[in-house]
mmCIF file with all atom_site columns, C-alpha atoms in Angstrom:
data_model
loop_
_atom_site.group_PDB
_atom_site.id
_atom_site.type_symbol
_atom_site.label_atom_id
_atom_site.label_alt_id
_atom_site.label_comp_id
_atom_site.label_asym_id
_atom_site.label_entity_id
_atom_site.label_seq_id
_atom_site.pdbx_PDB_ins_code
_atom_site.Cartn_x
_atom_site.Cartn_y
_atom_site.Cartn_z
_atom_site.occupancy
_atom_site.B_iso_or_equiv
_atom_site.pdbx_formal_charge
_atom_site.auth_seq_id
_atom_site.auth_comp_id
_atom_site.auth_asym_id
_atom_site.auth_atom_id
_atom_site.pdbx_PDB_model_num
ATOM 1   C CA . MET H 1 1   ? 32.076  10.659 -8.129  1.00 60.00 ? 766 MET H CA 1
ATOM 2   C CA . LYS H 1 2   ? 30.441  7.296  -8.859  1.00 71.00 ? 767 LYS H CA 1
ATOM 3   C CA . LEU H 1 3   ? 28.828  5.702  -5.794  1.00 76.00 ? 768 LEU H CA 1
ATOM 4   C CA . THR H 1 4   ? 27.546  2.176  -5.635  1.00 84.00 ? 769 THR H CA 1
ATOM 5   C CA . LEU H 1 5   ? 24.701  1.002  -3.458  1.00 90.00 ? 770 LEU H CA 1
ATOM 6   C CA . PRO H 1 6   ? 26.037  -0.881 -0.415  1.00 93.00 ? 771 PRO H CA 1
ATOM 7   C CA . ASP H 1 7   ? 24.713  -4.334 0.419   1.00 95.00 ? 772 ASP H CA 1
ATOM 8   C CA . PHE H 1 8   ? 21.466  -4.763 2.341   1.00 97.00 ? 773 PHE H CA 1
ATOM 9   C CA . ASP H 1 9   ? 23.097  -5.537 5.696   1.00 97.00 ? 774 ASP H CA 1
ATOM 10  C CA . HIS H 1 10  ? 25.186  -2.368 5.546   1.00 97.00 ? 775 HIS H CA 1
ATOM 11  C CA . LEU H 1 11  ? 22.095  -0.297 4.697   1.00 96.00 ? 776 LEU H CA 1
ATOM 12  C CA . MET H 1 12  ? 20.194  -1.882 7.616   1.00 96.00 ? 777 MET H CA 1
ATOM 13  C CA . ASN H 1 13  ? 23.078  -1.056 9.929   1.00 97.00 ? 778 ASN H CA 1
ATOM 14  C CA . LEU H 1 14  ? 23.039  2.569  8.746   1.00 96.00 ? 779 LEU H CA 1
ATOM 15  C CA . ALA H 1 15  ? 19.260  2.790  9.166   1.00 94.00 ? 780 ALA H CA 1
ATOM 16  C CA . ARG H 1 16  ? 19.430  1.494  12.732  1.00 96.00 ? 781 ARG H CA 1
ATOM 17  C CA . ASN H 1 17  ? 22.587  3.171  13.973  1.00 97.00 ? 782 ASN H CA 1
ATOM 18  C CA . LYS H 1 18  ? 23.407  6.112  11.718  1.00 97.00 ? 783 LYS H CA 1
ATOM 19  C CA . PRO H 1 19  ? 20.246  7.374  9.985   1.00 94.00 ? 784 PRO H CA 1
ATOM 20  C CA . GLU H 1 20  ? 21.969  10.681 9.155   1.00 96.00 ? 785 GLU H CA 1
ATOM 21  C CA . ASP H 1 21  ? 24.655  8.779  7.210   1.00 96.00 ? 786 ASP H CA 1
ATOM 22  C CA . LEU H 1 22  ? 21.968  6.811  5.379   1.00 95.00 ? 787 LEU H CA 1
ATOM 23  C CA . GLU H 1 23  ? 20.236  10.069 4.438   1.00 94.00 ? 788 GLU H CA 1
ATOM 24  C CA . LYS H 1 24  ? 23.548  11.516 3.248   1.00 96.00 ? 789 LYS H CA 1
ATOM 25  C CA . LEU H 1 25  ? 24.142  8.425  1.097   1.00 96.00 ? 790 LEU H CA 1
ATOM 26  C CA . ARG H 1 26  ? 20.594  8.668  -0.301  1.00 94.00 ? 791 ARG H CA 1
ATOM 27  C CA . ASN H 1 27  ? 21.131  12.309 -1.261  1.00 95.00 ? 792 ASN H CA 1
ATOM 28  C CA . GLN H 1 28  ? 24.498  11.552 -2.884  1.00 95.00 ? 793 GLN H CA 1
ATOM 29  C CA . LEU H 1 29  ? 23.033  8.698  -4.933  1.00 95.00 ? 794 LEU H CA 1
ATOM 30  C CA . ILE H 1 30  ? 20.112  10.878 -6.033  1.00 96.00 ? 795 ILE H CA 1
ATOM 31  C CA . GLU H 1 31  ? 22.423  13.735 -7.000  1.00 96.00 ? 796 GLU H CA 1
ATOM 32  C CA . ASN H 1 32  ? 24.670  11.374 -8.985  1.00 95.00 ? 797 ASN H CA 1
ATOM 33  C CA . THR H 1 33  ? 21.659  10.002 -10.821 1.00 95.00 ? 798 THR H CA 1
ATOM 34  C CA . ILE H 1 34  ? 20.353  13.482 -11.677 1.00 97.00 ? 799 ILE H CA 1
ATOM 35  C CA . GLN H 1 35  ? 23.830  14.613 -12.782 1.00 96.00 ? 800 GLN H CA 1
ATOM 36  C CA . SER H 1 36  ? 24.097  11.607 -15.101 1.00 95.00 ? 801 SER H CA 1
ATOM 37  C CA . ALA H 1 37  ? 20.849  12.579 -16.887 1.00 96.00 ? 802 ALA H CA 1
ATOM 38  C CA . SER H 1 38  ? 20.739  14.877 -19.893 1.00 96.00 ? 803 SER H CA 1
ATOM 39  C CA . GLU H 1 39  ? 20.682  18.627 -19.296 1.00 93.00 ? 804 GLU H CA 1
ATOM 40  C CA . ASN H 1 40  ? 17.087  18.748 -20.544 1.00 92.00 ? 805 ASN H CA 1
ATOM 41  C CA . SER H 1 41  ? 15.942  16.172 -17.980 1.00 95.00 ? 806 SER H CA 1
ATOM 42  C CA . GLN H 1 42  ? 17.799  17.478 -14.942 1.00 96.00 ? 807 GLN H CA 1
ATOM 43  C CA . ARG H 1 43  ? 15.384  20.305 -14.131 1.00 95.00 ? 808 ARG H CA 1
ATOM 44  C CA . ARG H 1 44  ? 12.386  17.974 -14.296 1.00 94.00 ? 809 ARG H CA 1
ATOM 45  C CA . LEU H 1 45  ? 14.164  15.369 -12.180 1.00 96.00 ? 810 LEU H CA 1
ATOM 46  C CA . ARG H 1 46  ? 14.976  17.979 -9.534  1.00 97.00 ? 811 ARG H CA 1
ATOM 47  C CA . GLY H 1 47  ? 11.314  18.977 -9.492  1.00 95.00 ? 812 GLY H CA 1
ATOM 48  C CA . VAL H 1 48  ? 10.208  15.384 -9.003  1.00 95.00 ? 813 VAL H CA 1
ATOM 49  C CA . GLN H 1 49  ? 12.810  14.892 -6.276  1.00 96.00 ? 814 GLN H CA 1
ATOM 50  C CA . PHE H 1 50  ? 11.586  18.049 -4.545  1.00 96.00 ? 815 PHE H CA 1
ATOM 51  C CA . GLN H 1 51  ? 8.043   16.638 -4.494  1.00 95.00 ? 816 GLN H CA 1
ATOM 52  C CA . ILE H 1 52  ? 9.309   13.340 -3.091  1.00 96.00 ? 817 ILE H CA 1
ATOM 53  C CA . ASP H 1 53  ? 11.353  15.104 -0.409  1.00 95.00 ? 818 ASP H CA 1
ATOM 54  C CA . MET H 1 54  ? 8.331   17.179 0.629   1.00 96.00 ? 819 MET H CA 1
ATOM 55  C CA . HIS H 1 55  ? 6.182   14.058 0.941   1.00 95.00 ? 820 HIS H CA 1
ATOM 56  C CA . ILE H 1 56  ? 8.878   12.482 3.100   1.00 94.00 ? 821 ILE H CA 1
ATOM 57  C CA . ARG H 1 57  ? 9.198   15.612 5.239   1.00 94.00 ? 822 ARG H CA 1
ATOM 58  C CA . LYS H 1 58  ? 5.485   15.962 5.957   1.00 96.00 ? 823 LYS H CA 1
ATOM 59  C CA . SER H 1 59  ? 4.960   12.251 6.678   1.00 95.00 ? 824 SER H CA 1
ATOM 60  C CA . ASN H 1 60  ? 4.724   11.142 10.291  1.00 94.00 ? 825 ASN H CA 1
ATOM 61  C CA . ASN H 1 61  ? 6.763   7.982  9.814   1.00 93.00 ? 826 ASN H CA 1
ATOM 62  C CA . PRO H 1 62  ? 8.659   6.048  7.140   1.00 90.00 ? 827 PRO H CA 1
ATOM 63  C CA . MET H 1 63  ? 5.660   3.861  6.232   1.00 95.00 ? 828 MET H CA 1
ATOM 64  C CA . ALA H 1 64  ? 3.460   6.927  5.669   1.00 95.00 ? 829 ALA H CA 1
ATOM 65  C CA . ALA H 1 65  ? 6.198   8.403  3.466   1.00 95.00 ? 830 ALA H CA 1
ATOM 66  C CA . CYS H 1 66  ? 6.426   5.187  1.481   1.00 95.00 ? 831 CYS H CA 1
ATOM 67  C CA . ILE H 1 67  ? 2.654   5.133  0.932   1.00 96.00 ? 832 ILE H CA 1
ATOM 68  C CA . ALA H 1 68  ? 2.578   8.813  -0.086  1.00 95.00 ? 833 ALA H CA 1
ATOM 69  C CA . ILE H 1 69  ? 5.397   8.323  -2.590  1.00 96.00 ? 834 ILE H CA 1
ATOM 70  C CA . SER H 1 70  ? 3.746   5.167  -3.944  1.00 97.00 ? 835 SER H CA 1
ATOM 71  C CA . GLU H 1 71  ? 0.535   7.129  -4.507  1.00 96.00 ? 836 GLU H CA 1
ATOM 72  C CA . LEU H 1 72  ? 2.509   9.850  -6.293  1.00 94.00 ? 837 LEU H CA 1
ATOM 73  C CA . MET H 1 73  ? 4.091   7.252  -8.583  1.00 95.00 ? 838 MET H CA 1
ATOM 74  C CA . TYR H 1 74  ? 0.750   5.528  -9.197  1.00 96.00 ? 839 TYR H CA 1
ATOM 75  C CA . LYS H 1 75  ? -0.933  8.809  -10.209 1.00 94.00 ? 840 LYS H CA 1
ATOM 76  C CA . SER H 1 76  ? 1.934   9.575  -12.566 1.00 92.00 ? 841 SER H CA 1
ATOM 77  C CA . LEU H 1 77  ? 1.679   6.114  -14.105 1.00 94.00 ? 842 LEU H CA 1
ATOM 78  C CA . GLN H 1 78  ? -2.083  6.559  -14.570 1.00 92.00 ? 843 GLN H CA 1
ATOM 79  C CA . GLU H 1 79  ? -1.507  9.861  -16.383 1.00 89.00 ? 844 GLU H CA 1
ATOM 80  C CA . LEU H 1 80  ? 1.104   8.246  -18.618 1.00 90.00 ? 845 LEU H CA 1
ATOM 81  C CA . GLN H 1 81  ? -1.223  5.349  -19.402 1.00 92.00 ? 846 GLN H CA 1
ATOM 82  C CA . LEU H 1 82  ? -4.060  7.725  -20.227 1.00 89.00 ? 847 LEU H CA 1
ATOM 83  C CA . SER H 1 83  ? -1.861  9.886  -22.453 1.00 87.00 ? 848 SER H CA 1
ATOM 84  C CA . LEU H 1 84  ? -0.665  6.826  -24.373 1.00 90.00 ? 849 LEU H CA 1
ATOM 85  C CA . ASN H 1 85  ? -4.070  5.165  -24.705 1.00 89.00 ? 850 ASN H CA 1
ATOM 86  C CA . ASP H 1 86  ? -6.283  8.225  -25.054 1.00 87.00 ? 851 ASP H CA 1
ATOM 87  C CA . PRO H 1 87  ? -4.308  11.341 -26.018 1.00 83.00 ? 852 PRO H CA 1
ATOM 88  C CA . GLU H 1 88  ? -7.471  13.229 -27.004 1.00 86.00 ? 853 GLU H CA 1
ATOM 89  C CA . THR H 1 89  ? -8.648  13.158 -23.382 1.00 81.00 ? 854 THR H CA 1
ATOM 90  C CA . ILE H 1 90  ? -5.389  14.683 -22.199 1.00 77.00 ? 855 ILE H CA 1
ATOM 91  C CA . ASN H 1 91  ? -5.582  17.376 -24.886 1.00 77.00 ? 856 ASN H CA 1
ATOM 92  C CA . GLU H 1 92  ? -9.145  18.233 -23.825 1.00 81.00 ? 857 GLU H CA 1
ATOM 93  C CA . ARG H 1 93  ? -8.094  18.405 -20.186 1.00 77.00 ? 858 ARG H CA 1
ATOM 94  C CA . LEU H 1 94  ? -5.303  20.814 -21.051 1.00 75.00 ? 859 LEU H CA 1
ATOM 95  C CA . LYS H 1 95  ? -7.622  23.022 -23.106 1.00 78.00 ? 860 LYS H CA 1
ATOM 96  C CA . THR H 1 96  ? -10.294 23.234 -20.408 1.00 80.00 ? 861 THR H CA 1
ATOM 97  C CA . ALA H 1 97  ? -7.998  23.277 -17.368 1.00 74.00 ? 862 ALA H CA 1
ATOM 98  C CA . LYS H 1 98  ? -8.672  26.085 -14.959 1.00 73.00 ? 863 LYS H CA 1
ATOM 99  C CA . PRO H 1 99  ? -5.784  27.879 -13.286 1.00 69.00 ? 864 PRO H CA 1
ATOM 100 C CA . THR H 1 100 ? -4.775  26.219 -10.027 1.00 70.00 ? 865 THR H CA 1
ATOM 101 C CA . CYS H 1 101 ? -4.647  29.518 -8.182  1.00 71.00 ? 866 CYS H CA 1
ATOM 102 C CA . ALA H 1 102 ? -6.618  32.722 -8.285  1.00 72.00 ? 867 ALA H CA 1
ATOM 103 C CA . PRO H 1 103 ? -5.022  35.870 -9.668  1.00 73.00 ? 868 PRO H CA 1
ATOM 104 C CA . ALA H 1 104 ? -3.515  38.067 -6.994  1.00 75.00 ? 869 ALA H CA 1
ATOM 105 C CA . ASP H 1 105 ? -3.107  41.794 -6.558  1.00 77.00 ? 870 ASP H CA 1
ATOM 106 C CA . VAL H 1 106 ? 0.523   42.854 -6.659  1.00 74.00 ? 871 VAL H CA 1
ATOM 107 C CA . ILE H 1 107 ? 1.402   45.508 -4.117  1.00 73.00 ? 872 ILE H CA 1
ATOM 108 C CA . CYS H 1 108 ? 4.400   47.737 -4.680  1.00 73.00 ? 873 CYS H CA 1
ATOM 109 C CA . MET H 1 109 ? 6.266   47.662 -1.374  1.00 74.00 ? 874 MET H CA 1
ATOM 110 C CA . ASN H 1 110 ? 8.151   50.896 -2.075  1.00 71.00 ? 875 ASN H CA 1
ATOM 111 C CA . GLU H 1 111 ? 4.877   52.819 -2.134  1.00 62.00 ? 876 GLU H CA 1
ATOM 112 C CA . LYS H 1 112 ? 3.793   51.229 1.155   1.00 57.00 ? 877 LYS H CA 1
ATOM 113 C CA . ARG H 1 113 ? 7.128   52.084 2.778   1.00 61.00 ? 878 ARG H CA 1
ATOM 114 C CA . ASN H 1 114 ? 6.918   55.674 1.568   1.00 60.00 ? 879 ASN H CA 1
ATOM 115 C CA . LEU H 1 115 ? 3.396   56.052 2.980   1.00 58.00 ? 880 LEU H CA 1
ATOM 116 C CA . LYS H 1 116 ? 4.526   54.582 6.285   1.00 59.00 ? 881 LYS H CA 1
ATOM 117 C CA . GLN H 1 117 ? 7.441   57.006 6.519   1.00 59.00 ? 882 GLN H CA 1
ATOM 118 C CA . ILE H 1 118 ? 5.189   59.965 5.757   1.00 58.00 ? 883 ILE H CA 1
ATOM 119 C CA . LYS H 1 119 ? 2.788   59.016 8.581   1.00 56.00 ? 884 LYS H CA 1
ATOM 120 C CA . LEU H 1 120 ? 5.623   58.956 11.123  1.00 52.00 ? 885 LEU H CA 1
#
């Protein structure tokens, strides 16, 4: 289903009087855009949209959300610029990058449940 962006006055009316309808329209337009992308790009686009949605959700107000998303876009643009102008730096970063999280111990829950049942 192809949706077109309504005119500015209609969007302002939705924002003031029916913010839930505006959000629904936003989600439909985003989904249409992702669906129109190639299969290879759709997963990445959903990941980017998830990050954007989380920034919006944790922001206190629309202006804070706008600033957070702008910063996200700016950082991405900086990385793109660096990779185009100085690919060796990016390659070195990838080679020396440390894991973002520490390894964790995996606990088998079945064993824990069995021990708990035995103690009863």
